[in-house]
């Protein structure tokens, strides 16, 4: 009886209508790689953290957000490459719960922003290192979040990008502030080149394993 239950647990989970959602073991999703996320760093003019009871001082140039919330945000970041997808968390800061209209006047909390992107997603086309030039110098002067990896889909010789909804085709020259319908994923990592190679390798390997090379 125990062997029968064990066999059922480790049996593959197959989704015929969308093979990329299939799993090697039915009761779990296997993580194949863990990418080191980038760490938020303040600029050189930032001299200290704002007091815990007065986080609003963080909007002054020489103050950073309180140390407790910065540590929580950095600790909440992760990038997992799973057997069939990419999962990452780009956490944000928000006002904590409190007694003033449901909000705290001075405390901050972490708001998770988790994204799961399956390897057969129509937007999972181009994976590239999109780190800004002179990133080390700019991070020292103005702060930063590490190196950047960009995932998007371009076509028509790179002149168009994939959009969402009815605007599936958006000119690449259109500024993002004027056309927020661009579909892209931004990851902040410690080493962009290594991350790009690892993500590409995992995506191509998954497509080959599931006989989806043409997707």
PDB file of C-alpha atoms in Angstrom, residues 13-23 210 212 215:
ATOM      1  CA  UNK A  13       2.198  15.261 -14.107  1.00  0.00           C
ATOM      2  CA  UNK A  14       1.342  15.664 -17.799  1.00  0.00           C
ATOM      3  CA  UNK A  15      -0.756  18.476 -19.272  1.00  0.00           C
ATOM      4  CA  UNK A  16      -1.531  17.425 -22.841  1.00  0.00           C
ATOM      5  CA  UNK A  17      -3.074  20.736 -23.897  1.00  0.00           C
ATOM      6  CA  UNK A  18      -0.080  22.745 -22.716  1.00  0.00           C
ATOM      7  CA  UNK A  19       2.978  20.572 -22.324  1.00  0.00           C
ATOM      8  CA  UNK A  20       5.147  23.211 -20.691  1.00  0.00           C
ATOM      9  CA  UNK A  21       3.004  23.003 -17.542  1.00  0.00           C
ATOM     10  CA  UNK A  22       3.927  19.329 -17.170  1.00  0.00           C
ATOM     11  CA  UNK A  23       6.183  18.289 -14.293  1.00  0.00           C
ATOM     12  CA  UNK A 210       9.104  18.435 -24.154  1.00  0.00           C
ATOM     13  CA  UNK A 212       8.684  22.027 -28.360  1.00  0.00           C
ATOM     14  CA  UNK A 215       7.538  27.146 -30.154  1.00  0.00           C
TER      15      UNK A 215
END
